[in-house]
PDB file of C-alpha atoms in Angstrom:
ATOM      1  CA  GLU A 979     272.210 133.679   9.478  1.00  0.00           C
ATOM      2  CA  THR A 980     270.828 134.130  12.956  1.00  0.00           C
ATOM      3  CA  GLY A 981     269.502 137.600  12.407  1.00  0.00           C
ATOM      4  CA  VAL A 982     271.542 139.021  15.327  1.00  0.00           C
ATOM      5  CA  THR A 983     274.567 140.972  14.460  1.00  0.00           C
ATOM      6  CA  GLN A 984     277.283 142.294  16.852  1.00  0.00           C
ATOM      7  CA  THR A 985     280.176 144.697  16.276  1.00  0.00           C
ATOM      8  CA  PRO A 986     282.926 144.695  16.614  1.00  0.00           C
ATOM      9  CA  ARG A 987     283.760 141.116  16.604  1.00  0.00           C
ATOM     10  CA  HIS A 988     287.140 141.660  18.405  1.00  0.00           C
ATOM     11  CA  LEU A 989     288.185 144.494  20.795  1.00  0.00           C
ATOM     12  CA  VAL A 990     291.183 145.092  22.795  1.00  0.00           C
ATOM     13  CA  MET A 991     291.089 147.843  25.312  1.00  0.00           C
ATOM     14  CA  GLY A 992     292.998 149.354  28.182  1.00  0.00           C
ATOM     15  CA  MET A 993     291.590 149.659  31.599  1.00  0.00           C
ATOM     16  CA  THR A 994     291.288 153.373  31.263  1.00  0.00           C
ATOM     17  CA  ASN A 995     289.672 153.343  27.881  1.00  0.00           C
ATOM     18  CA  LYS A 996     285.763 153.618  27.099  1.00  0.00           C
ATOM     19  CA  LYS A 997     284.321 151.697  24.292  1.00  0.00           C
ATOM     20  CA  SER A 998     280.863 150.380  23.252  1.00  0.00           C
ATOM     21  CA  LEU A 999     279.739 147.064  21.975  1.00  0.00           C
ATOM     22  CA  LYS A1000     276.609 147.162  19.635  1.00  0.00           C
ATOM     23  CA  CYS A1001     274.033 144.579  18.864  1.00  0.00           C
ATOM     24  CA  GLU A1002     271.147 144.550  16.341  1.00  0.00           C
ATOM     25  CA  GLN A1003     268.507 142.194  15.724  1.00  0.00           C
ATOM     26  CA  HIS A1004     266.549 141.840  12.456  1.00  0.00           C
ATOM     27  CA  LEU A1005     263.970 139.317  13.747  1.00  0.00           C
ATOM     28  CA  GLY A1006     261.301 141.666  14.870  1.00  0.00           C
ATOM     29  CA  HIS A1007     261.732 140.520  18.514  1.00  0.00           C
ATOM     30  CA  ASN A1008     260.892 142.396  21.457  1.00  0.00           C
ATOM     31  CA  ALA A1009     263.369 141.275  24.225  1.00  0.00           C
ATOM     32  CA  MET A1010     267.227 141.648  24.178  1.00  0.00           C
ATOM     33  CA  TYR A1011     269.899 140.238  26.382  1.00  0.00           C
ATOM     34  CA  TRP A1012     273.565 140.656  27.209  1.00  0.00           C
ATOM     35  CA  TYR A1013     275.533 137.571  28.295  1.00  0.00           C
ATOM     36  CA  LYS A1014     279.078 137.052  29.348  1.00  0.00           C
ATOM     37  CA  GLN A1015     280.955 133.956  28.383  1.00  0.00           C
ATOM     38  CA  SER A1016     284.171 133.175  30.224  1.00  0.00           C
ATOM     39  CA  ALA A1017     286.363 130.128  30.031  1.00  0.00           C
ATOM     40  CA  LYS A1018     285.361 127.300  32.341  1.00  0.00           C
ATOM     41  CA  LYS A1019     282.063 129.275  33.471  1.00  0.00           C
ATOM     42  CA  PRO A1020     278.471 128.873  32.547  1.00  0.00           C
ATOM     43  CA  LEU A1021     276.867 131.623  30.448  1.00  0.00           C
ATOM     44  CA  GLU A1022     276.208 134.519  32.646  1.00  0.00           C
ATOM     45  CA  LEU A1023     273.140 136.676  32.014  1.00  0.00           C
ATOM     46  CA  MET A1024     273.971 140.406  32.593  1.00  0.00           C
ATOM     47  CA  PHE A1025     271.010 142.405  31.422  1.00  0.00           C
ATOM     48  CA  VAL A1026     267.545 141.798  29.913  1.00  0.00           C
ATOM     49  CA  TYR A1027     265.538 144.413  28.092  1.00  0.00           C
ATOM     50  CA  ASN A1028     261.765 143.951  27.235  1.00  0.00           C
ATOM     51  CA  PHE A1029     260.232 146.523  24.943  1.00  0.00           C
ATOM     52  CA  LYS A1030     263.087 148.806  25.603  1.00  0.00           C
ATOM     53  CA  GLU A1031     262.683 148.657  29.353  1.00  0.00           C
ATOM     54  CA  GLN A1032     265.465 146.915  31.676  1.00  0.00           C
ATOM     55  CA  THR A1033     263.773 144.035  33.403  1.00  0.00           C
ATOM     56  CA  GLU A1034     266.811 142.408  34.720  1.00  0.00           C
ATOM     57  CA  ASN A1035     270.250 143.452  36.061  1.00  0.00           C
ATOM     58  CA  ASN A1036     272.018 140.460  37.310  1.00  0.00           C
ATOM     59  CA  SER A1037     274.319 142.261  39.843  1.00  0.00           C
ATOM     60  CA  VAL A1038     276.563 143.515  37.141  1.00  0.00           C
ATOM     61  CA  PRO A1039     279.399 146.052  38.227  1.00  0.00           C
ATOM     62  CA  SER A1040     278.475 149.755  37.012  1.00  0.00           C
ATOM     63  CA  ARG A1041     281.461 149.701  34.743  1.00  0.00           C
ATOM     64  CA  PHE A1042     279.166 147.960  32.305  1.00  0.00           C
ATOM     65  CA  SER A1043     276.345 150.336  31.308  1.00  0.00           C
ATOM     66  CA  PRO A1044     273.585 149.018  28.858  1.00  0.00           C
ATOM     67  CA  GLU A1045     271.469 151.089  26.565  1.00  0.00           C
ATOM     68  CA  CYS A1046     268.435 150.066  24.573  1.00  0.00           C
ATOM     69  CA  PRO A1047     267.140 152.782  22.408  1.00  0.00           C
ATOM     70  CA  ASN A1048     264.543 150.662  20.567  1.00  0.00           C
ATOM     71  CA  SER A1049     263.629 147.114  20.361  1.00  0.00           C
ATOM     72  CA  SER A1050     266.115 146.199  17.612  1.00  0.00           C
ATOM     73  CA  HIS A1051     269.233 147.875  18.994  1.00  0.00           C
ATOM     74  CA  LEU A1052     271.176 147.163  22.206  1.00  0.00           C
ATOM     75  CA  PHE A1053     274.358 148.628  23.367  1.00  0.00           C
ATOM     76  CA  LEU A1054     276.941 147.941  26.083  1.00  0.00           C
ATOM     77  CA  HIS A1055     279.029 150.880  27.219  1.00  0.00           C
ATOM     78  CA  LEU A1056     282.332 149.940  28.917  1.00  0.00           C
ATOM     79  CA  HIS A1057     284.574 151.935  31.055  1.00  0.00           C
ATOM     80  CA  THR A1058     287.441 151.404  33.467  1.00  0.00           C
ATOM     81  CA  LEU A1059     287.362 147.683  32.920  1.00  0.00           C
ATOM     82  CA  GLN A1060     289.474 145.076  34.786  1.00  0.00           C
ATOM     83  CA  PRO A1061     291.548 142.312  32.993  1.00  0.00           C
ATOM     84  CA  GLU A1062     289.137 139.746  34.530  1.00  0.00           C
ATOM     85  CA  ASP A1063     286.314 141.300  32.352  1.00  0.00           C
ATOM     86  CA  SER A1064     288.057 139.822  29.310  1.00  0.00           C
ATOM     87  CA  ALA A1065     285.469 137.337  27.821  1.00  0.00           C
ATOM     88  CA  LEU A1066     283.128 136.765  24.948  1.00  0.00           C
ATOM     89  CA  TYR A1067     280.145 139.108  25.268  1.00  0.00           C
ATOM     90  CA  LEU A1068     277.087 137.650  23.522  1.00  0.00           C
ATOM     91  CA  CYS A1069     273.902 139.456  22.636  1.00  0.00           C
ATOM     92  CA  ALA A1070     270.541 137.700  22.110  1.00  0.00           C
ATOM     93  CA  SER A1071     266.991 138.238  21.453  1.00  0.00           C
ATOM     94  CA  SER A1072     263.642 136.552  21.897  1.00  0.00           C
ATOM     95  CA  GLN A1073     260.088 137.070  21.261  1.00  0.00           C
ATOM     96  CA  ASP A1074     257.886 137.655  24.310  1.00  0.00           C
ATOM     97  CA  ARG A1075     254.920 135.340  23.689  1.00  0.00           C
ATOM     98  CA  ALA A1076     252.787 134.595  26.634  1.00  0.00           C
ATOM     99  CA  GLY A1077     252.933 130.903  27.664  1.00  0.00           C
ATOM    100  CA  LEU A1078     255.536 129.854  25.207  1.00  0.00           C
ATOM    101  CA  SER A1079     259.234 129.327  25.601  1.00  0.00           C
ATOM    102  CA  TYR A1080     261.648 132.210  25.426  1.00  0.00           C
ATOM    103  CA  GLU A1081     263.864 130.692  22.685  1.00  0.00           C
ATOM    104  CA  GLN A1082     266.805 132.883  22.335  1.00  0.00           C
ATOM    105  CA  TYR A1083     268.736 133.728  19.140  1.00  0.00           C
ATOM    106  CA  PHE A1084     272.357 134.656  19.667  1.00  0.00           C
ATOM    107  CA  GLY A1085     274.670 137.041  17.801  1.00  0.00           C
ATOM    108  CA  PRO A1086     278.418 135.809  17.150  1.00  0.00           C
ATOM    109  CA  GLY A1087     279.689 137.635  20.062  1.00  0.00           C
ATOM    110  CA  THR A1088     282.448 140.310  20.729  1.00  0.00           C
ATOM    111  CA  ARG A1089     285.684 138.847  22.013  1.00  0.00           C
ATOM    112  CA  LEU A1090     286.890 141.458  24.524  1.00  0.00           C
ATOM    113  CA  THR A1091     290.415 141.712  25.849  1.00  0.00           C
ATOM    114  CA  VAL A1092     291.256 144.167  28.583  1.00  0.00           C
ATOM    115  CA  THR A1093     294.883 144.896  28.817  1.00  0.00           C
TER     116      THR A1093
ATOM    117  CA  THR B 890     269.965 129.436  42.822  1.00  0.00           C
ATOM    118  CA  GLN B 891     269.051 126.963  40.011  1.00  0.00           C
ATOM    119  CA  LEU B 892     271.925 125.101  38.499  1.00  0.00           C
ATOM    120  CA  LEU B 893     272.258 122.626  35.527  1.00  0.00           C
ATOM    121  CA  GLU B 894     275.200 120.374  35.425  1.00  0.00           C
ATOM    122  CA  GLN B 895     276.234 118.752  32.184  1.00  0.00           C
ATOM    123  CA  SER B 896     278.306 115.720  31.863  1.00  0.00           C
ATOM    124  CA  PRO B 897     280.622 114.974  30.531  1.00  0.00           C
ATOM    125  CA  GLN B 898     282.569 118.257  30.360  1.00  0.00           C
ATOM    126  CA  PHE B 899     284.676 117.099  27.471  1.00  0.00           C
ATOM    127  CA  LEU B 900     284.388 114.206  25.053  1.00  0.00           C
ATOM    128  CA  SER B 901     286.665 113.286  22.308  1.00  0.00           C
ATOM    129  CA  ILE B 902     285.430 110.495  20.003  1.00  0.00           C
ATOM    130  CA  GLN B 903     286.111 109.116  16.498  1.00  0.00           C
ATOM    131  CA  GLU B 904     283.761 109.644  13.601  1.00  0.00           C
ATOM    132  CA  GLY B 905     280.981 106.967  13.526  1.00  0.00           C
ATOM    133  CA  GLU B 906     280.837 106.458  17.289  1.00  0.00           C
ATOM    134  CA  ASN B 907     277.598 107.156  19.479  1.00  0.00           C
ATOM    135  CA  LEU B 908     277.532 109.464  22.452  1.00  0.00           C
ATOM    136  CA  THR B 909     275.232 110.792  25.061  1.00  0.00           C
ATOM    137  CA  VAL B 910     275.371 114.110  26.858  1.00  0.00           C
ATOM    138  CA  TYR B 911     273.477 114.771  30.087  1.00  0.00           C
ATOM    139  CA  CYS B 912     271.949 117.820  31.691  1.00  0.00           C
ATOM    140  CA  ASN B 913     270.883 117.349  35.421  1.00  0.00           C
ATOM    141  CA  SER B 914     269.372 119.683  37.891  1.00  0.00           C
ATOM    142  CA  SER B 915     267.602 119.383  41.246  1.00  0.00           C
ATOM    143  CA  SER B 916     265.102 122.003  40.100  1.00  0.00           C
ATOM    144  CA  VAL B 917     262.049 121.602  37.848  1.00  0.00           C
ATOM    145  CA  PHE B 918     261.852 123.534  34.412  1.00  0.00           C
ATOM    146  CA  SER B 919     258.841 124.296  32.432  1.00  0.00           C
ATOM    147  CA  SER B 920     260.874 123.737  29.331  1.00  0.00           C
ATOM    148  CA  LEU B 921     264.523 122.988  28.273  1.00  0.00           C
ATOM    149  CA  GLN B 922     266.422 124.151  25.200  1.00  0.00           C
ATOM    150  CA  TRP B 923     269.554 122.668  23.815  1.00  0.00           C
ATOM    151  CA  TYR B 924     272.039 124.823  21.952  1.00  0.00           C
ATOM    152  CA  ARG B 925     275.314 124.268  19.981  1.00  0.00           C
ATOM    153  CA  GLN B 926     278.063 126.732  19.776  1.00  0.00           C
ATOM    154  CA  GLU B 927     280.878 126.537  17.430  1.00  0.00           C
ATOM    155  CA  PRO B 928     284.215 128.103  17.889  1.00  0.00           C
ATOM    156  CA  GLY B 929     284.040 131.951  17.347  1.00  0.00           C
ATOM    157  CA  GLU B 930     280.261 132.103  16.937  1.00  0.00           C
ATOM    158  CA  GLY B 931     277.265 132.433  19.253  1.00  0.00           C
ATOM    159  CA  PRO B 932     275.019 129.532  20.492  1.00  0.00           C
ATOM    160  CA  VAL B 933     272.454 128.210  17.964  1.00  0.00           C
ATOM    161  CA  LEU B 934     269.146 126.704  19.207  1.00  0.00           C
ATOM    162  CA  LEU B 935     268.763 122.953  18.387  1.00  0.00           C
ATOM    163  CA  VAL B 936     265.530 122.093  20.117  1.00  0.00           C
ATOM    164  CA  THR B 937     263.000 122.834  22.857  1.00  0.00           C
ATOM    165  CA  VAL B 938     261.500 120.167  24.871  1.00  0.00           C
ATOM    166  CA  VAL B 939     258.511 121.058  27.063  1.00  0.00           C
ATOM    167  CA  THR B 940     256.476 117.983  28.265  1.00  0.00           C
ATOM    168  CA  GLY B 941     257.988 115.585  30.699  1.00  0.00           C
ATOM    169  CA  GLY B 942     259.164 112.241  28.841  1.00  0.00           C
ATOM    170  CA  GLU B 943     259.155 114.185  25.480  1.00  0.00           C
ATOM    171  CA  VAL B 944     261.481 112.868  22.960  1.00  0.00           C
ATOM    172  CA  LYS B 945     262.501 114.982  19.894  1.00  0.00           C
ATOM    173  CA  LYS B 946     264.653 113.800  16.959  1.00  0.00           C
ATOM    174  CA  LEU B 947     266.766 116.153  14.630  1.00  0.00           C
ATOM    175  CA  LYS B 948     268.323 113.879  12.126  1.00  0.00           C
ATOM    176  CA  ARG B 949     271.032 111.877  14.113  1.00  0.00           C
ATOM    177  CA  LEU B 950     270.344 113.795  17.298  1.00  0.00           C
ATOM    178  CA  THR B 951     267.768 112.479  19.886  1.00  0.00           C
ATOM    179  CA  PHE B 952     266.689 114.770  22.721  1.00  0.00           C
ATOM    180  CA  GLN B 953     264.886 113.637  25.687  1.00  0.00           C
ATOM    181  CA  PHE B 954     263.225 115.498  28.646  1.00  0.00           C
ATOM    182  CA  GLY B 955     262.957 113.754  31.961  1.00  0.00           C
ATOM    183  CA  ASP B 956     259.648 112.707  33.208  1.00  0.00           C
ATOM    184  CA  ALA B 957     260.062 114.928  36.314  1.00  0.00           C
ATOM    185  CA  ARG B 958     261.252 117.863  33.974  1.00  0.00           C
ATOM    186  CA  LYS B 959     264.569 118.101  36.048  1.00  0.00           C
ATOM    187  CA  ASP B 960     267.005 116.564  33.561  1.00  0.00           C
ATOM    188  CA  SER B 961     267.400 115.874  29.888  1.00  0.00           C
ATOM    189  CA  SER B 962     269.852 114.030  27.505  1.00  0.00           C
ATOM    190  CA  LEU B 963     271.177 114.508  24.068  1.00  0.00           C
ATOM    191  CA  HIS B 964     272.071 111.399  22.101  1.00  0.00           C
ATOM    192  CA  ILE B 965     274.079 111.538  18.953  1.00  0.00           C
ATOM    193  CA  THR B 966     274.249 108.550  16.573  1.00  0.00           C
ATOM    194  CA  ALA B 967     277.011 108.091  14.144  1.00  0.00           C
ATOM    195  CA  ALA B 968     278.909 111.366  14.990  1.00  0.00           C
ATOM    196  CA  GLN B 969     280.482 113.365  12.399  1.00  0.00           C
ATOM    197  CA  PRO B 970     283.276 115.946  12.469  1.00  0.00           C
ATOM    198  CA  GLY B 971     280.406 118.601  11.747  1.00  0.00           C
ATOM    199  CA  ASP B 972     278.949 117.867  15.262  1.00  0.00           C
ATOM    200  CA  THR B 973     282.082 119.235  16.918  1.00  0.00           C
ATOM    201  CA  GLY B 974     281.230 122.116  19.270  1.00  0.00           C
ATOM    202  CA  LEU B 975     280.164 123.153  22.687  1.00  0.00           C
ATOM    203  CA  TYR B 976     276.602 121.734  23.742  1.00  0.00           C
ATOM    204  CA  LEU B 977     274.644 123.870  26.064  1.00  0.00           C
ATOM    205  CA  CYS B 978     271.384 122.971  27.816  1.00  0.00           C
ATOM    206  CA  ALA B 979     269.287 125.791  29.166  1.00  0.00           C
ATOM    207  CA  GLY B 980     266.310 125.552  31.492  1.00  0.00           C
ATOM    208  CA  GLU B 981     263.401 127.969  31.540  1.00  0.00           C
ATOM    209  CA  ASN B 982     260.712 128.708  34.155  1.00  0.00           C
ATOM    210  CA  THR B 983     257.231 129.832  33.028  1.00  0.00           C
ATOM    211  CA  GLY B 984     256.791 133.493  33.734  1.00  0.00           C
ATOM    212  CA  PHE B 985     260.482 134.156  34.159  1.00  0.00           C
ATOM    213  CA  GLN B 986     261.986 135.694  30.969  1.00  0.00           C
ATOM    214  CA  LYS B 987     265.632 134.311  31.445  1.00  0.00           C
ATOM    215  CA  LEU B 988     267.217 130.970  30.811  1.00  0.00           C
ATOM    216  CA  VAL B 989     269.608 129.072  33.281  1.00  0.00           C
ATOM    217  CA  PHE B 990     272.358 127.691  31.231  1.00  0.00           C
ATOM    218  CA  GLY B 991     274.252 124.607  31.899  1.00  0.00           C
ATOM    219  CA  THR B 992     277.885 123.997  32.435  1.00  0.00           C
ATOM    220  CA  GLY B 993     278.357 122.851  28.750  1.00  0.00           C
ATOM    221  CA  THR B 994     279.829 119.784  27.101  1.00  0.00           C
ATOM    222  CA  ARG B 995     282.582 120.283  24.673  1.00  0.00           C
ATOM    223  CA  LEU B 996     282.639 117.767  21.855  1.00  0.00           C
ATOM    224  CA  LEU B 997     285.456 116.836  19.334  1.00  0.00           C
ATOM    225  CA  VAL B 998     284.677 114.455  16.708  1.00  0.00           C
ATOM    226  CA  SER B 999     287.796 113.429  14.627  1.00  0.00           C
ATOM    227  CA  PRO B1000     287.743 111.972  11.241  1.00  0.00           C
TER     228      PRO B1000
END
């Protein structure tokens, strides 16, 4: 039990669809992250939110739109995706503690397939 | 751009064998974390090493941070099928709220 849940676990969508991924953390953390994990590539950081404010956008295409309404919830809105966007999308959270490591706790991921 | 290269990329061994996974960079990190990811799940944190030369043990797993804090290793003694998974190292820099993940080592331990 990592304390970070993601829904849905699997998603198949067409290139013209609009869908959203949801992440919820039950650990009382104040930072949340979206990562993309593709085959044969290192984990790619997409977005970072700290106390609901976006602090990092790693040059992610605008067809991915994050939303963080509070420190416990994070969404990733998807629209007009491309087949190369098919991947495992992971959410993580951490506690911002000055001077200490940002150990991250991951959810199980959403396996996205774009057809 | 900071990079963390892991070796080997793939490792298939028999139960009971020992193995070492390496995580190397030309950059210095303030700390380094190791994660294990099983199929269909997210990575799970195993350990964080902070001090150059630090050694930490987690049952049959031994983690070491290089003296210069540019590299790390993970040694598994008497591997078991339950050790199967993707092992990821991740480097962190003080003041930057993000990790640099390694390329990953996929381990398969057969009974």
